[in-house]
């Protein structure tokens, strides 16, 4: 959290902008026109961009270095709130940004620079992720070593020490696994409560990653609980994902792939009419990108 140069974690600027919007009460982002193009974002402090601009020479240039001895830019928070574009993070729900949003609020009232606030956001987000991950490991029984291993992969730890929503998303996923395990083992009187908790945790995860929503069927596989509780637990994430998807589709979702000719509606229609084509996409991806995917996983 301290040694990583500012704004060098994946999409850290975009996440900081979204968290700043949330810290000001902007739960939902919105679409607007920028130079004739439709984008999404909201009113945020321009100090974030000013501070991040000092480090634009670092990404993808490993020979460019920065140390704390070089002096960090003393850019402080301002009272300005112009419209800023951050479509990559505008569609994300607020729950996993709360530690970063709290850090920004603390940074403002205490007079911290933007860079120091970013370090505080990393520390607070990482602390929250570690607490959730520790709870998961403590109740995971035989699965504890596996969950520990996944939570301590380099990419997991890197994201935990950032301002990204992925920090809490990863640790919450570990918690969901443990709730699922314990639903088989807890006394019958506690199982409905565990299932409801599992449904809520899955819902928060899938709101941030809708393609994972097929996992909403997971509670149905817990066969030692009455059907009504299993169905209710599966319905919770479905309702949350649908509700958030409807909100963002009407307020802040844009086709970020338009510049390359991507059309999500046409893609979806094609896959529905040619379901086996997905297999070709999968095999081609594995054939062409297997080493890259393996490296990114590690």
XYZ file of C-alpha atoms in Angstrom:
298
model
C 0.000 0.000 0.000
C 2.893 2.358 0.737
C 5.571 1.211 -1.697
C 3.465 0.976 -4.868
C 3.838 4.329 -6.680
C 0.626 6.395 -6.715
C -2.032 5.429 -9.263
C -0.035 2.439 -10.562
C -2.469 -0.298 -9.566
C -4.883 -1.380 -12.338
C -7.391 1.392 -13.167
C -6.596 3.099 -9.872
C -7.487 6.564 -11.186
C -10.916 5.365 -12.373
C -11.604 3.703 -9.025
C -10.515 6.824 -7.138
C -12.880 8.974 -9.211
C -15.810 6.635 -8.552
C -15.032 6.524 -4.822
C -14.804 10.336 -4.719
C -18.228 10.538 -6.334
C -19.617 8.136 -3.714
C -17.979 10.087 -0.872
C -19.991 13.111 -2.017
C -23.225 11.112 -2.016
C -23.203 10.315 -5.739
C -24.358 6.717 -5.547
C -25.352 6.567 -9.218
C -23.235 7.943 -12.079
C -24.729 9.403 -15.246
C -24.221 9.716 -18.985
C -23.219 12.965 -20.673
C -21.640 14.164 -23.908
C -17.904 14.858 -24.139
C -16.598 16.300 -27.423
C -19.539 14.815 -29.281
C -19.081 11.369 -27.693
C -21.322 9.824 -25.051
C -19.455 9.021 -21.849
C -20.333 8.365 -18.212
C -19.123 9.650 -14.871
C -20.107 12.522 -12.643
C -19.034 15.541 -10.636
C -15.725 14.863 -8.915
C -12.695 16.754 -7.664
C -10.233 17.627 -10.486
C -7.405 17.330 -7.933
C -7.372 13.570 -8.551
C -6.477 14.035 -12.206
C -3.923 16.720 -11.359
C -2.159 14.447 -8.877
C -2.292 11.419 -11.179
C -0.845 13.428 -14.079
C 2.501 13.517 -12.269
C 2.860 9.747 -12.763
C 1.748 9.284 -16.365
C 5.278 8.459 -17.489
C 5.369 5.268 -15.392
C 2.824 2.806 -16.871
C 4.325 0.417 -19.452
C 7.761 2.027 -19.056
C 9.657 -0.131 -16.542
C 12.801 1.972 -16.896
C 11.006 5.012 -15.470
C 11.304 4.989 -11.682
C 10.005 7.080 -8.820
C 10.939 7.016 -5.145
C 9.652 8.838 -2.089
C 12.896 10.828 -2.140
C 11.736 12.404 -5.408
C 8.924 14.117 -3.515
C 5.262 13.436 -4.098
C 3.102 16.117 -5.752
C 1.508 18.313 -3.089
C -1.905 18.490 -4.708
C -4.639 19.099 -2.144
C -8.366 18.494 -2.351
C -10.419 21.379 -3.727
C -14.032 22.523 -3.614
C -14.467 22.264 -7.396
C -16.743 19.585 -8.866
C -16.664 19.585 -12.683
C -18.058 16.718 -14.714
C -15.437 14.049 -15.200
C -15.526 11.000 -17.451
C -14.794 7.574 -15.927
C -17.009 5.104 -17.823
C -14.949 2.070 -16.786
C -15.958 2.426 -13.120
C -19.159 4.495 -13.396
C -21.337 1.380 -13.604
C -19.983 -0.225 -10.414
C -22.169 -0.338 -7.267
C -21.089 1.604 -4.173
C -20.701 -1.085 -1.490
C -17.123 -2.180 -2.227
C -15.919 1.432 -2.513
C -16.950 2.408 1.018
C -13.446 2.144 2.604
C -11.919 4.293 -0.160
C -14.818 6.750 0.032
C -14.305 6.992 3.805
C -10.578 7.584 3.292
C -11.307 10.408 0.851
C -13.706 11.982 3.353
C -11.030 11.748 6.067
C -8.400 13.106 3.672
C -10.535 16.142 2.887
C -11.335 17.157 6.450
C -7.789 16.506 7.698
C -6.034 18.389 4.899
C -4.163 15.452 3.384
C -2.799 15.615 -0.141
C -4.467 13.486 -2.792
C -1.473 11.129 -2.875
C -1.480 10.657 0.899
C -5.228 10.115 0.764
C -4.678 7.409 -1.840
C -2.241 5.659 0.517
C -4.825 5.904 3.303
C -7.482 4.499 0.957
C -5.229 1.551 0.121
C -4.601 0.864 3.800
C -8.268 1.102 4.779
C -9.422 -1.025 1.847
C -6.717 -3.597 2.524
C -7.588 -3.718 6.232
C -11.260 -4.309 5.453
C -10.379 -7.016 2.926
C -8.028 -8.749 5.378
C -10.676 -8.704 8.127
C -13.263 -10.304 5.834
C -10.706 -12.793 4.504
C -9.592 -13.699 8.037
C -13.194 -14.371 9.089
C -13.588 -16.586 6.019
C -10.424 -18.555 6.802
C -11.391 -18.940 10.472
C -14.679 -20.666 9.587
C -13.543 -22.515 6.456
C -12.590 -25.777 8.204
C -10.730 -28.033 5.738
C -11.050 -25.427 2.972
C -8.990 -22.901 4.964
C -5.607 -23.654 3.313
C -7.124 -23.326 -0.159
C -8.827 -20.026 0.640
C -5.634 -18.757 2.262
C -3.683 -19.700 -0.859
C -6.049 -17.858 -3.206
C -6.224 -14.778 -0.974
C -2.423 -14.586 -0.857
C -1.740 -14.906 -4.571
C 0.302 -11.891 -5.728
C -2.604 -10.434 -7.708
C -5.004 -10.867 -4.770
C -2.651 -9.057 -2.398
C -1.905 -6.372 -4.984
C -5.589 -5.600 -5.439
C -6.176 -5.605 -1.688
C -3.498 -2.915 -1.369
C -5.276 -0.641 -3.837
C -8.361 1.587 -3.941
C -10.140 -0.929 -6.186
C -13.503 -2.544 -5.485
C -11.822 -5.861 -6.323
C -10.198 -5.934 -2.864
C -13.495 -6.456 -1.049
C -14.947 -8.389 -3.965
C -12.243 -11.063 -3.658
C -12.474 -11.356 0.137
C -16.287 -11.356 -0.009
C -16.094 -14.213 -2.503
C -14.072 -16.160 0.064
C -16.751 -15.378 2.645
C -19.450 -16.622 0.263
C -17.588 -19.932 -0.151
C -17.440 -20.345 3.632
C -21.145 -19.551 4.080
C -21.871 -22.189 1.452
C -19.700 -24.756 3.264
C -21.199 -24.014 6.671
C -24.753 -24.257 5.321
C -24.109 -28.007 5.034
C -22.633 -28.302 8.530
C -24.487 -25.910 10.827
C -27.446 -27.099 12.952
C -30.743 -27.061 11.007
C -32.046 -24.006 12.914
C -29.130 -21.858 11.677
C -29.193 -22.904 8.036
C -31.928 -20.484 6.853
C -29.988 -17.542 8.317
C -26.793 -18.702 6.638
C -28.613 -19.065 3.327
C -29.984 -15.525 3.548
C -26.503 -14.218 4.350
C -25.110 -16.191 1.419
C -27.741 -14.693 -0.875
C -26.877 -11.141 0.200
C -23.103 -11.657 -0.156
C -23.544 -13.269 -3.579
C -25.817 -10.394 -4.582
C -23.209 -7.782 -3.661
C -20.548 -9.693 -5.601
C -22.691 -10.203 -8.692
C -23.828 -6.555 -8.730
C -20.165 -5.700 -9.298
C -19.637 -8.588 -11.747
C -22.981 -9.400 -13.467
C -21.502 -12.135 -15.728
C -21.006 -14.201 -12.562
C -24.735 -14.084 -11.781
C -25.174 -17.693 -12.904
C -23.764 -18.461 -9.461
C -27.129 -17.396 -8.046
C -28.123 -21.043 -8.482
C -25.567 -22.107 -5.863
C -27.975 -22.046 -2.863
C -30.262 -24.476 -4.675
C -27.614 -27.175 -4.331
C -27.741 -27.110 -0.509
C -30.033 -30.099 -0.229
C -30.401 -30.252 3.558
C -32.504 -27.058 3.697
C -36.152 -26.601 2.813
C -36.869 -25.514 -0.735
C -38.409 -22.188 0.224
C -35.179 -21.045 1.864
C -33.068 -22.265 -1.032
C -35.259 -20.480 -3.568
C -35.283 -17.286 -1.479
C -31.481 -17.339 -1.169
C -31.142 -17.771 -4.932
C -33.653 -15.009 -5.605
C -31.796 -12.399 -3.529
C -28.742 -12.058 -5.828
C -30.938 -12.262 -8.935
C -33.109 -9.390 -7.694
C -30.087 -7.294 -6.667
C -28.294 -7.822 -9.986
C -31.406 -7.100 -12.047
C -32.212 -3.977 -10.020
C -28.700 -2.548 -10.313
C -28.452 -3.510 -13.994
C -31.710 -1.691 -14.750
C -30.473 1.395 -12.890
C -27.109 1.589 -14.653
C -28.567 0.738 -18.063
C -30.794 3.797 -17.757
C -28.262 6.139 -16.197
C -24.597 5.328 -16.835
C -23.958 2.296 -19.047
C -22.370 3.023 -22.426
C -20.830 0.911 -25.166
C -17.145 1.337 -24.335
C -16.309 -1.058 -27.174
C -17.865 1.153 -29.850
C -14.466 2.483 -30.864
C -13.504 -1.019 -32.032
C -16.889 -1.725 -33.573
C -18.142 -3.907 -30.718
C -21.918 -4.038 -30.343
C -23.088 -5.891 -27.193
C -26.667 -6.274 -28.428
C -25.516 -7.843 -31.697
C -23.023 -10.023 -29.852
C -25.715 -11.304 -27.500
C -28.093 -11.999 -30.380
C -25.373 -13.890 -32.231
C -24.499 -16.094 -29.245
C -28.185 -16.864 -28.629
C -28.681 -17.906 -32.249
C -25.282 -19.680 -32.461
C -24.671 -21.090 -28.952
C -21.866 -23.417 -30.074
C -19.877 -20.414 -31.287
C -19.009 -19.744 -27.635
C -16.963 -22.954 -27.658
C -14.917 -21.682 -30.586
C -14.334 -18.388 -28.778
C -13.162 -20.292 -25.700
C -10.824 -22.606 -27.620
C -9.371 -19.742 -29.673
C -8.758 -17.729 -26.504
C -6.981 -20.647 -24.847
C -4.902 -21.351 -27.971
C -3.862 -17.737 -28.561
C -3.679 -16.373 -25.011
C -2.876 -19.313 -22.733
C 0.508 -18.021 -21.575
C -0.821 -14.493 -21.072
C -3.842 -15.775 -19.149
C -1.646 -18.016 -17.005
C 0.728 -15.154 -16.249
C -2.126 -12.810 -15.346
C -3.669 -15.440 -13.088
C -0.443 -15.790 -11.122
